PDB file of C-alpha atoms in Angstrom:
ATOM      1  CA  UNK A   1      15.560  -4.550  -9.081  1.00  0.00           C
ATOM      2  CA  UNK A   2      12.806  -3.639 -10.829  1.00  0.00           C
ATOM      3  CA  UNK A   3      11.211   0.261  -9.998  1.00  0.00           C
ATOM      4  CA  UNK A   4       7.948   0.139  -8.035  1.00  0.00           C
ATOM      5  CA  UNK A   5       5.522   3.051  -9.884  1.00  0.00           C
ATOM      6  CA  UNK A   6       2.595   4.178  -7.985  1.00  0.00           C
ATOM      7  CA  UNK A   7      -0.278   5.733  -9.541  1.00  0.00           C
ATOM      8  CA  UNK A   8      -4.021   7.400  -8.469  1.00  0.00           C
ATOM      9  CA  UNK A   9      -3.541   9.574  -5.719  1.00  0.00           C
ATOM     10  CA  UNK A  10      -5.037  12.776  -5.701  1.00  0.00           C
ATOM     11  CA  UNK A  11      -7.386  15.828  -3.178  1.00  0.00           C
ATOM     12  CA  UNK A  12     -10.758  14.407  -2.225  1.00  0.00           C
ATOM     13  CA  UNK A  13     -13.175  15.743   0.307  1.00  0.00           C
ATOM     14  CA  UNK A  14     -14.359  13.667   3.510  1.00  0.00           C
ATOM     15  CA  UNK A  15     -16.169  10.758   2.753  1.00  0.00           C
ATOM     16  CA  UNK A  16     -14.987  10.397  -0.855  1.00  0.00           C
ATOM     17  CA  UNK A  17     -13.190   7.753  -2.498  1.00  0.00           C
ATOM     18  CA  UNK A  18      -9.492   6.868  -4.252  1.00  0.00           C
ATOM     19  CA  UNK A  19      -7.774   3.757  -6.198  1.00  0.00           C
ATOM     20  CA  UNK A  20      -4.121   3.725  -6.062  1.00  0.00           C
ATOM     21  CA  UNK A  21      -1.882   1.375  -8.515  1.00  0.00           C
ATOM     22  CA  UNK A  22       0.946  -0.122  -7.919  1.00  0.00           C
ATOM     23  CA  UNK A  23       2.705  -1.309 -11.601  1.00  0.00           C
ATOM     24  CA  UNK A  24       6.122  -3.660 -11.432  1.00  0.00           C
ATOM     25  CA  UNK A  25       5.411  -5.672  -8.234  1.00  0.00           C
ATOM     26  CA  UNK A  26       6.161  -9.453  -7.926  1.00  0.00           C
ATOM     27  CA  UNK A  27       3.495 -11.400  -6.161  1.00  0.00           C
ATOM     28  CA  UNK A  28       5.718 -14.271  -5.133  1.00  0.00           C
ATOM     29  CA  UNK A  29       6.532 -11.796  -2.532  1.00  0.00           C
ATOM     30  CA  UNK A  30       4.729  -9.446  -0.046  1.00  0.00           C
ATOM     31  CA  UNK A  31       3.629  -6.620  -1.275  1.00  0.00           C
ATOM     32  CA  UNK A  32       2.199  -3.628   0.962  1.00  0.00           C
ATOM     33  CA  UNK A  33       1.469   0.070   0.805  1.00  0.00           C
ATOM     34  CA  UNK A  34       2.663   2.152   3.628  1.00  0.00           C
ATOM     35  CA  UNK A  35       1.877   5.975   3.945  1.00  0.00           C
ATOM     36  CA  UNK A  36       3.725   8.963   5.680  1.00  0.00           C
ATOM     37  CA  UNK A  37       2.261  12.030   6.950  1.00  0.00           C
ATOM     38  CA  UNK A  38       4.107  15.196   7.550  1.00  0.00           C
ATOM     39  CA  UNK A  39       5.891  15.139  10.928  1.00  0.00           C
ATOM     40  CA  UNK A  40       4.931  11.242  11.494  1.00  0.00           C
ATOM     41  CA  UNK A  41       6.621   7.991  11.109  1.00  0.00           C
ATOM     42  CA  UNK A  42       5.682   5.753   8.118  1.00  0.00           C
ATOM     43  CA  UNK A  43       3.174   3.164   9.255  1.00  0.00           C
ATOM     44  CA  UNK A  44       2.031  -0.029   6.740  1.00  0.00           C
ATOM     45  CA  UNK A  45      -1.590   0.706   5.660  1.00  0.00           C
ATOM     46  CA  UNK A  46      -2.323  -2.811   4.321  1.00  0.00           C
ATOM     47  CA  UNK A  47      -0.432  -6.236   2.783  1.00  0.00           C
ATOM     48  CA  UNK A  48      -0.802  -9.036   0.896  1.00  0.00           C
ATOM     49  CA  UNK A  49       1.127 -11.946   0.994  1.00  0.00           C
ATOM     50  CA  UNK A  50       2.329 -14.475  -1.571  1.00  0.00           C
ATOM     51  CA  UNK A  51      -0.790 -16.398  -0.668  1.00  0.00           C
ATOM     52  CA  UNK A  52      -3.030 -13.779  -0.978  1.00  0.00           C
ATOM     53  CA  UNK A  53      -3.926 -12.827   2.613  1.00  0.00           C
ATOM     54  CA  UNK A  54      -4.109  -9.442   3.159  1.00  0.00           C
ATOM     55  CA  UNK A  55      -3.653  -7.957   6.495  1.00  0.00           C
ATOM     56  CA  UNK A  56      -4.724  -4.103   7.341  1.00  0.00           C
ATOM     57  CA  UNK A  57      -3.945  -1.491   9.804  1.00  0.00           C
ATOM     58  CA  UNK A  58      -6.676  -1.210  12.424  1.00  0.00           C
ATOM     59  CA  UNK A  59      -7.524   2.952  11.232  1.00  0.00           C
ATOM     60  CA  UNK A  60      -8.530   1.305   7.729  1.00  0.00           C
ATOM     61  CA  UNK A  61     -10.240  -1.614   8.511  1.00  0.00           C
ATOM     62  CA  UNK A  62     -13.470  -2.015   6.367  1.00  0.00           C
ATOM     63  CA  UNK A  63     -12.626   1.060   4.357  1.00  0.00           C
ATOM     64  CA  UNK A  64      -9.792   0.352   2.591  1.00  0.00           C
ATOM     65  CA  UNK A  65      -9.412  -3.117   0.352  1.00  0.00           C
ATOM     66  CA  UNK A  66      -5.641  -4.521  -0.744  1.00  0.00           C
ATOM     67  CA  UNK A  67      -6.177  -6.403  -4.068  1.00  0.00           C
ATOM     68  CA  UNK A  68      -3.538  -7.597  -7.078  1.00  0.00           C
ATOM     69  CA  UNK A  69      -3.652  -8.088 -10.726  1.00  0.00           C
ATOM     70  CA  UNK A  70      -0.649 -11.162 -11.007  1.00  0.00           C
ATOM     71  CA  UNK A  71      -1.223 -11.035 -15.201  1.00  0.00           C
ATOM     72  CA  UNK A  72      -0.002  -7.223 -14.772  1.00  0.00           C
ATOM     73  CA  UNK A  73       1.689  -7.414 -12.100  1.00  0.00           C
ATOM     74  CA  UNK A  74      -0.196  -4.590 -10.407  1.00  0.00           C
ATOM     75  CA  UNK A  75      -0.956  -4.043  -6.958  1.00  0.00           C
ATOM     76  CA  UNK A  76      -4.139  -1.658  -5.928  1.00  0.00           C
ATOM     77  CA  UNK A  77      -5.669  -0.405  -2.742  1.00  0.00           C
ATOM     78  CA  UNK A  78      -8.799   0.612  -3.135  1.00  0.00           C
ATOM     79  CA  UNK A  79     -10.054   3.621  -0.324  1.00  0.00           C
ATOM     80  CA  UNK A  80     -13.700   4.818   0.360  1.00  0.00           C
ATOM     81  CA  UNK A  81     -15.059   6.758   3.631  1.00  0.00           C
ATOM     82  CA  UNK A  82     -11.747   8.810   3.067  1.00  0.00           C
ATOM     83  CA  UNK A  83     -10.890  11.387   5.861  1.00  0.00           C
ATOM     84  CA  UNK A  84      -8.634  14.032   6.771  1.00  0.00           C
ATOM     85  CA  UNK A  85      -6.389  11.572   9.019  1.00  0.00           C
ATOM     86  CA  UNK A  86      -5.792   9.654   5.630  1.00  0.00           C
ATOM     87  CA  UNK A  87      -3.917  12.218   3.900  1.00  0.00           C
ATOM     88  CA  UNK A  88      -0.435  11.396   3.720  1.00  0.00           C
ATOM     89  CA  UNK A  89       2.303  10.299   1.213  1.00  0.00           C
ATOM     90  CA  UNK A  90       1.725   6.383   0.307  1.00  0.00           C
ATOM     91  CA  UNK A  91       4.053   4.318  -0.976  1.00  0.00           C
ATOM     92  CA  UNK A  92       3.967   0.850  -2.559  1.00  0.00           C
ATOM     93  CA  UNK A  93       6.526  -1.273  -0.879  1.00  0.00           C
ATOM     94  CA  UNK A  94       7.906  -4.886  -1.747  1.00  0.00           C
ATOM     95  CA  UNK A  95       9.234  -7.575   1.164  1.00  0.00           C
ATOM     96  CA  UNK A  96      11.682 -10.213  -0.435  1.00  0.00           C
ATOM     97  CA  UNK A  97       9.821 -12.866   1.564  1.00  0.00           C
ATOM     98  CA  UNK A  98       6.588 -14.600   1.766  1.00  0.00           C
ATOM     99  CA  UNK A  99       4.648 -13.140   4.794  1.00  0.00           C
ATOM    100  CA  UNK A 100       4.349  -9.652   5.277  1.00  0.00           C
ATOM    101  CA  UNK A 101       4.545  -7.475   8.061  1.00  0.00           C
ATOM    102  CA  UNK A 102       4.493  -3.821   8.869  1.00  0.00           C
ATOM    103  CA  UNK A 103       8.306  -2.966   9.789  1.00  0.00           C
ATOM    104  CA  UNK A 104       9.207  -1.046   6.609  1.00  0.00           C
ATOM    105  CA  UNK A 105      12.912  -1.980   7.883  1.00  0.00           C
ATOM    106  CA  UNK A 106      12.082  -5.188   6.379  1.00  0.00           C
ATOM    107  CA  UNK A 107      10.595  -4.356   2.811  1.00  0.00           C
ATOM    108  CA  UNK A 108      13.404  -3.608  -0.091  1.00  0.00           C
ATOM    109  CA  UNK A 109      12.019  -2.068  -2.418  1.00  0.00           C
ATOM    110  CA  UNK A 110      10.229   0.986  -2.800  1.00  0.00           C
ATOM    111  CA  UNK A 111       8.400   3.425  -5.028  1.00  0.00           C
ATOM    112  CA  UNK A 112       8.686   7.193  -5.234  1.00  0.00           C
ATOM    113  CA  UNK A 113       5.150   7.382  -3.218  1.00  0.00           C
ATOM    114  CA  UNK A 114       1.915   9.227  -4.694  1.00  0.00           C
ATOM    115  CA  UNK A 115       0.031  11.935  -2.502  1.00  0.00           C
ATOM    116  CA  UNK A 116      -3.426  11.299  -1.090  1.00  0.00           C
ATOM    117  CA  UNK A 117      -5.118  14.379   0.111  1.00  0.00           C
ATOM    118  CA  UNK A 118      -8.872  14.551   2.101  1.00  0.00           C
ATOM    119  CA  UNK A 119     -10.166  18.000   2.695  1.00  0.00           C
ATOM    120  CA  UNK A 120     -12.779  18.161   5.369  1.00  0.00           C
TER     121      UNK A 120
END
């Protein structure tokens, strides 16, 4: 299977803003991004299924938006109002099925993750 490459993360302070890429997705499928903190389990950040509908964890409703280039195969999430509780590992994932859901259990494939950091 093709490798999952994400791209974009990087240290912002509190309030600030970040666009992560995604390259070598297939959006027949679900496509998410997850994210891992030290010392916590992963936990899906936000989806988007084959049909386009994108679901989102509560903690980034109306800050974060899940989007997709299907010409370049390219999945993004863009994040704004950025805090300290954001920072974390994230990691583009890809479900071999239509609907998406937030047990990464279920999603098989995965890329190496980029860091997001949000000083206060």
């Amino acid at each position: 299977q093709v490798q999952l490459a994400e791209s974009g993360g990087g240290s912002v302070q509190a309030g600030g803003s970040l666009r992560l890429s995604c390259a070598n997705g297939d959006s027949d499928y679900c496509m998410a991004w997850f994210r891992q903190a030290p010392g916590k389990q992963r936990e899906g950040v936000a989806s988007l299924d084959r049909y386009g509908t994108p679901k989102y964890a509560d903690s980034v409703k109306g800050r974060f938006t899940i989007s997709r280039d299907n010409v370049e195969k390219t999945l993004f999430l863009n994040m704004k109002s950025l805090n300290p509780e954001d920072t974390a590992h994230y990691y583009c994932a890809q479900r071999w099925a239509y609907y998406c859901n937030f047990d990464p259990t279920s999603f098989g494939n995965w890329g190496q993750g980029t860091q997001v950091t949000v000083s206060s």
